Amino acid sequence: MDRPLDPRPAVVERRLAGIRRIIAVTGGKGGIGKSSVAVGLALALGGRGARVGLLDLDLWGPSDHVILGVPRPGVREDGGLVPDTVAGVAFLSIATFDRDRAALLRGEDITNAILELLAVTLWGELDVLVIDMPPGFGDTLLDSARYLPRAEHLVVTTPSELTLVTTRKTLDVLGRLGLPVAGVVLNLAPDGAAPLPASIAAPARYLGAIERDPAYEASLGDLERLRATRFFAGVQGVAGRLVAGG
Amino acid sequence: MHEWSLAEAVVAKAAEVARARGIPQVRSVVIGLGELQAVDRDAFTFGLEQFQAREPVLADARMELRVDPAMLACRPCGHHWALGESLATLSEDDREAIHLLPELAHGSIVCPACGSPDFAIEGGRGVGLIAVDG
């Protein structure tokens, strides 16, 4: 062989074999609430009795651990990396390892880091693995297409045209990559009954609106408070529709 | 230790290569252990033995481990250096983080010439399959 072969792809599918469904929360644009929706979804699904995992793949700006109130998520080594459980959810993030210090990662580094996490993490048997995807159409999305082809993308958008312009591109990209789309969620909506903006093309399945909730920010890190927010009620509605249609 | 998951990957890949090449019985497998990840050799070897026993095509294979030196290359200034030059700057926590996720080297290693964290890991990152021979 000219160059050593990377053995890690050979076991990714094996690591995910016990996971019934993978939901990748994506959205193209930053700051629209992907992490909030991802964490909320994981908690909501867990509350419905599902065995849930949560993987924060935003390697540059992980924030799921902040929402969950776990400054340094735990992991134990037992034949591989076994994520600790937070509020009933098996949770893994780069925050587990980075000690709050940013690692400047270029394309190949991101792919390597994602592949490493996928190859060595032992998720066991789960009903759902929720993946919090970073913004953008770069390496992480391309890597998910390659290593997580059965992940269903749940696209988060907001009513602002500043978001919608990227949401349309996100749906286009997912279509071109041939990746499954679980549906679209309207976050930061004026109310919980807001319709899907007309500029988002059908047949993207609409999973509902999550009302903008001023109380959400104060709930960060406090799961009891989070579960009492209108935001969480909206996510529970999304979770129900996701399960019903899945 | 998480070395077992890497050993499993190596065995799976070696078996995959053997099947693709039509090798009925593998005689030797050469594995590179990247210096940057600093895999525990004993734990890795034990893991190899456990997983090798589950792959008939590898039943008689000799597993050879070679250290793959870590070479780093600064993108802004072009300086190339061996990992050894940076080891003294790393704390135990840094090394542990890099052991679990080698890319975290970008959070603690900088170019000794210009101080930039923007470097490429040109060799010796992690575990690689060098040769599979029947």
XYZ file of C-alpha atoms in Angstrom:
380
model
C 0.000 0.000 0.000
C 1.312 3.459 -0.860
C -0.178 5.121 2.142
C -1.603 3.510 5.280
C -5.292 2.725 5.022
C -7.600 4.349 7.527
C -9.338 1.545 9.423
C -11.968 3.690 11.123
C -14.652 3.723 8.399
C -14.739 -0.070 8.626
C -16.446 0.093 12.026
C -18.689 3.169 11.829
C -21.707 1.219 10.661
C -21.064 -1.348 13.377
C -21.021 1.383 16.039
C -24.382 2.700 14.822
C -26.001 -0.694 14.209
C -27.879 -0.642 17.508
C -29.438 2.740 16.780
C -32.868 2.523 15.250
C -33.108 6.081 13.969
C -30.634 8.946 13.478
C -31.940 12.520 13.358
C -29.468 15.187 12.242
C -30.644 18.652 13.280
C -29.330 20.978 10.642
C -30.097 24.352 9.206
C -27.298 25.984 7.292
C -27.391 29.273 9.161
C -25.895 29.935 12.593
C -27.849 31.277 15.534
C -31.253 29.919 14.547
C -31.583 27.462 17.391
C -30.313 24.175 16.030
C -28.616 23.282 19.301
C -31.660 24.282 21.326
C -33.914 22.224 19.092
C -31.493 19.276 19.126
C -31.215 19.215 22.906
C -34.930 19.840 23.361
C -35.737 17.069 20.911
C -33.460 14.611 22.705
C -35.099 15.433 26.033
C -38.608 15.328 24.575
C -38.040 11.969 22.930
C -36.524 10.640 26.131
C -39.600 11.884 27.966
C -41.720 9.753 25.635
C -39.829 6.675 26.771
C -37.308 6.421 23.958
C -33.691 5.474 24.549
C -31.893 8.546 23.249
C -28.376 9.664 22.454
C -27.202 13.181 21.652
C -24.035 13.932 19.684
C -22.903 17.538 19.362
C -20.996 17.680 16.085
C -20.522 21.433 16.151
C -16.791 21.086 16.774
C -16.104 24.827 16.608
C -18.944 26.065 18.766
C -20.384 23.250 20.872
C -23.204 24.445 23.087
C -25.356 21.442 23.906
C -23.449 21.020 27.162
C -24.354 24.594 28.129
C -28.041 23.968 27.548
C -27.840 20.737 29.525
C -25.940 22.401 32.358
C -22.933 20.087 32.115
C -19.720 22.115 31.820
C -17.599 19.074 31.065
C -19.619 16.111 29.824
C -18.292 12.793 31.042
C -17.189 9.722 29.188
C -15.673 6.462 30.332
C -13.321 4.195 28.506
C -14.607 0.642 28.321
C -13.471 -0.939 25.102
C -14.281 2.365 23.450
C -15.750 5.649 24.620
C -19.036 5.253 26.469
C -20.860 8.578 26.875
C -22.254 9.496 30.253
C -25.990 9.935 30.581
C -27.403 13.393 31.256
C -31.104 13.630 32.083
C -31.543 10.169 30.613
C -29.750 11.030 27.374
C -26.376 9.497 26.404
C -24.416 12.607 25.526
C -21.139 13.194 23.707
C -19.539 16.476 22.694
C -16.085 17.768 21.868
C -16.579 19.689 25.091
C -15.927 16.332 26.740
C -12.297 16.633 25.657
C -11.413 20.231 24.782
C -11.365 21.767 28.283
C -13.096 24.825 26.874
C -10.138 25.552 24.639
C -10.837 26.084 20.942
C -8.980 23.825 18.550
C -8.514 25.519 15.186
C -9.610 22.870 12.745
C -9.410 22.829 8.985
C -11.324 20.502 6.677
C -9.270 17.360 7.037
C -9.076 17.874 10.796
C -12.854 18.068 11.056
C -13.289 14.906 9.044
C -10.689 13.140 11.150
C -12.284 14.256 14.388
C -15.775 13.222 13.278
C -14.527 9.874 12.019
C -12.662 9.274 15.264
C -15.757 9.975 17.349
C -17.921 7.774 15.147
C -15.377 4.932 15.215
C -14.648 4.804 18.939
C -17.950 5.762 20.585
C -20.031 2.885 21.881
C -23.661 4.034 21.825
C -25.165 0.609 22.398
C -28.867 0.171 21.757
C -30.748 3.412 21.161
C -34.119 4.255 19.669
C -32.842 7.634 18.452
C -29.498 9.362 18.116
C -29.947 13.108 17.740
C -27.007 14.834 16.081
C -26.565 18.573 16.487
C -24.996 19.656 13.211
C -22.958 22.845 12.794
C -24.076 25.608 10.447
C -22.901 25.663 6.881
C -22.542 23.287 3.958
C -18.984 22.207 4.591
C -17.112 19.248 5.874
C -19.523 18.099 8.561
C -22.459 17.923 6.167
C -20.345 16.164 3.553
C -18.986 13.772 6.165
C -22.487 13.012 7.371
C -23.470 12.211 3.799
C -20.563 9.810 3.599
C -20.634 8.164 7.026
C -24.231 8.727 8.146
C -26.241 8.198 4.970
C -29.331 7.058 6.876
C -29.426 10.135 9.098
C -32.689 12.004 8.531
C -32.139 15.729 8.431
C -34.472 17.853 10.497
C -34.074 21.336 9.038
C -34.464 24.240 11.431
C -35.448 27.603 10.036
C -36.866 30.899 11.321
C -39.369 33.347 9.834
C -36.644 35.806 8.830
C -35.738 35.991 5.171
C -32.124 36.124 6.380
C -32.602 32.510 7.438
C -35.026 31.386 4.756
C -32.594 32.206 1.959
C -30.178 29.665 3.467
C -32.932 27.197 4.316
C -33.862 26.965 0.656
C -30.229 26.226 -0.150
C -30.085 23.668 2.668
C -33.047 21.747 1.263
C -31.523 21.968 -2.201
C -28.174 20.641 -0.938
C -29.794 17.787 0.960
C -31.700 16.880 -2.182
C -28.584 16.936 -4.308
C -26.738 14.771 -1.799
C -29.678 12.384 -1.723
C -30.008 12.656 2.029
C -33.285 11.911 3.800
C -35.186 14.910 5.160
C -37.302 14.312 8.250
C -38.978 17.682 7.896
C -38.731 21.400 8.596
C -39.204 23.147 11.946
C -39.938 26.856 12.252
C -38.097 28.128 15.327
C -38.437 31.596 16.840
C -41.933 31.704 15.379
C -44.458 34.452 16.262
C -46.736 31.763 17.684
C -47.019 28.013 17.893
C -49.485 27.802 15.024
C -47.409 29.723 12.488
C -47.446 28.116 9.066
C -44.390 27.132 7.107
C -43.262 30.173 5.109
C -44.474 29.962 1.545
C -40.987 30.390 0.149
C -39.988 26.972 1.510
C -40.850 24.551 -1.203
C -43.036 21.562 -0.701
C -42.815 18.632 -0.325
C -40.651 19.391 2.731
C -42.691 17.965 5.584
C -43.636 20.620 8.119
C -43.087 19.469 11.675
C -44.457 22.617 13.235
C -43.609 25.971 14.750
C -41.795 26.645 18.003
C -42.859 29.960 19.471
C -40.179 32.501 20.331
C -39.925 32.326 24.111
C -38.239 35.088 26.161
C -38.037 32.685 29.089
C -35.789 30.280 27.214
C -32.479 32.080 27.788
C -32.930 32.018 31.548
C -33.505 28.260 31.408
C -30.087 27.454 29.971
C -28.387 24.942 32.208
C -31.543 24.395 34.262
C -33.470 21.471 32.830
C -36.403 21.805 35.207
C -36.841 25.376 34.081
C -36.284 24.412 30.431
C -39.026 21.810 30.575
C -41.450 24.503 31.808
C -40.852 26.824 28.842
C -43.177 27.342 25.891
C -40.119 26.568 23.785
C -40.001 23.055 25.177
C -43.735 22.623 24.673
C -43.180 23.497 21.033
C -40.345 20.981 20.740
C -42.527 18.312 22.310
C -45.033 18.945 19.553
C -42.284 18.512 16.972
C -41.152 15.297 18.652
C -44.658 13.913 18.536
C -45.055 14.654 14.834
C -41.593 13.253 14.119
C -42.436 9.996 15.845
C -45.887 9.807 14.271
C -44.542 10.264 10.782
C -41.366 8.226 11.151
C -9.355 1.593 27.499
C -10.582 2.873 24.174
C -7.683 1.220 22.300
C -9.923 -1.795 21.816
C -12.237 0.138 19.513
C -9.252 1.093 17.341
C -7.990 -2.500 17.356
C -11.423 -3.645 16.245
C -11.303 -1.145 13.383
C -7.903 -2.418 12.256
C -9.011 -6.041 12.302
C -12.209 -5.187 10.419
C -10.289 -3.259 7.780
C -7.651 -5.981 7.401
C -10.378 -8.587 6.889
C -12.098 -6.300 4.394
C -8.855 -5.858 2.421
C -8.218 -9.604 2.465
C -11.689 -10.346 1.098
C -11.390 -7.644 -1.562
C -8.065 -9.042 -2.735
C -9.164 -12.671 -2.539
C -6.559 -13.563 0.078
C -7.798 -16.839 1.605
C -5.550 -16.671 4.660
C -3.649 -13.594 5.779
C -0.074 -14.252 6.877
C 0.915 -10.843 8.085
C -0.604 -7.476 8.904
C 1.529 -4.388 9.434
C -0.074 -1.656 11.526
C 1.174 1.863 12.027
C 0.695 3.423 15.447
C 0.716 7.182 15.052
C 2.986 8.877 17.534
C 0.557 11.746 18.061
C -2.256 9.586 19.417
C 0.130 7.652 21.672
C -1.983 4.508 21.692
C -1.203 2.172 24.596
C 0.646 -0.633 22.872
C -0.263 -3.370 25.364
C -3.960 -2.498 25.423
C -4.018 -2.258 21.652
C -2.234 -5.600 21.231
C -4.627 -7.301 23.622
C -7.520 -5.832 21.669
C -6.018 -7.081 18.397
C -5.808 -10.602 19.790
C -9.428 -10.577 20.902
C -10.804 -9.355 17.588
C -8.379 -11.354 15.434
C -9.800 -14.506 17.006
C -13.209 -13.596 15.550
C -11.989 -13.269 11.958
C -11.110 -16.669 10.420
C -9.248 -15.049 7.528
C -6.840 -13.512 10.051
C -6.529 -16.556 12.320
C -2.864 -17.223 11.463
C -1.795 -13.659 10.768
C 1.230 -12.154 12.462
C 0.432 -8.644 13.621
C 3.379 -6.271 13.392
C 3.199 -2.855 15.002
C 5.347 0.029 13.777
C 5.586 3.471 15.281
C 4.585 6.094 12.732
C 6.452 9.312 13.650
C 4.312 12.420 13.940
C 5.384 15.156 11.558
C 3.800 18.585 11.689
C 3.945 21.340 9.050
C 3.129 24.987 9.685
C 0.961 26.452 6.987
C 1.814 30.155 7.444
C 5.603 29.848 7.679
C 6.294 26.418 6.178
C 8.287 25.117 9.139
C 8.281 21.337 9.488
C 8.934 19.709 12.808
C 8.726 16.421 14.632
C 6.247 16.048 17.487
C 9.118 15.558 19.925
C 9.927 19.272 19.694
C 6.475 20.110 21.066
C 6.073 17.406 23.695
C 7.710 19.407 26.458
C 5.080 22.114 26.022
C 2.192 19.707 26.644
C 0.614 19.095 30.029
C -0.745 15.684 31.057
C -4.247 16.953 30.352
C -3.144 18.089 26.877
C -1.696 14.661 26.136
C -4.799 12.870 27.374
C -7.047 15.063 25.238
C -4.867 14.440 22.172
C -4.783 10.725 22.919
C -8.581 10.606 22.798
C -8.967 13.027 19.900
C -5.684 13.834 18.085
C -7.135 16.929 16.391
C -7.133 18.625 19.785
C -3.419 19.045 19.175
C -4.544 22.242 17.436
C -5.640 23.534 20.821
C -2.309 23.074 22.531
C 0.538 22.782 20.011
C 1.899 25.744 18.083
C 4.625 26.069 15.484
C 7.963 26.365 17.269
C 9.163 28.784 14.597
C 6.309 31.300 14.356
C 3.834 30.328 17.079
C 0.912 29.602 14.749
C -1.633 26.880 15.641
C -2.370 26.471 11.932
C -0.397 23.356 11.088
C -1.015 20.174 9.165
C -0.518 16.749 10.710
C 1.469 15.189 7.880
C 2.148 11.852 9.476
C 1.765 9.830 12.622
C -1.730 10.984 13.537
C -3.375 7.748 14.565
C -3.734 4.098 13.698
C -3.245 3.014 10.073
C -3.114 -0.218 8.124
C 0.241 -0.401 6.305
C 0.144 -3.869 4.747
C -2.002 -6.982 4.515
C -0.208 -9.971 2.972
C -1.295 -13.498 2.232
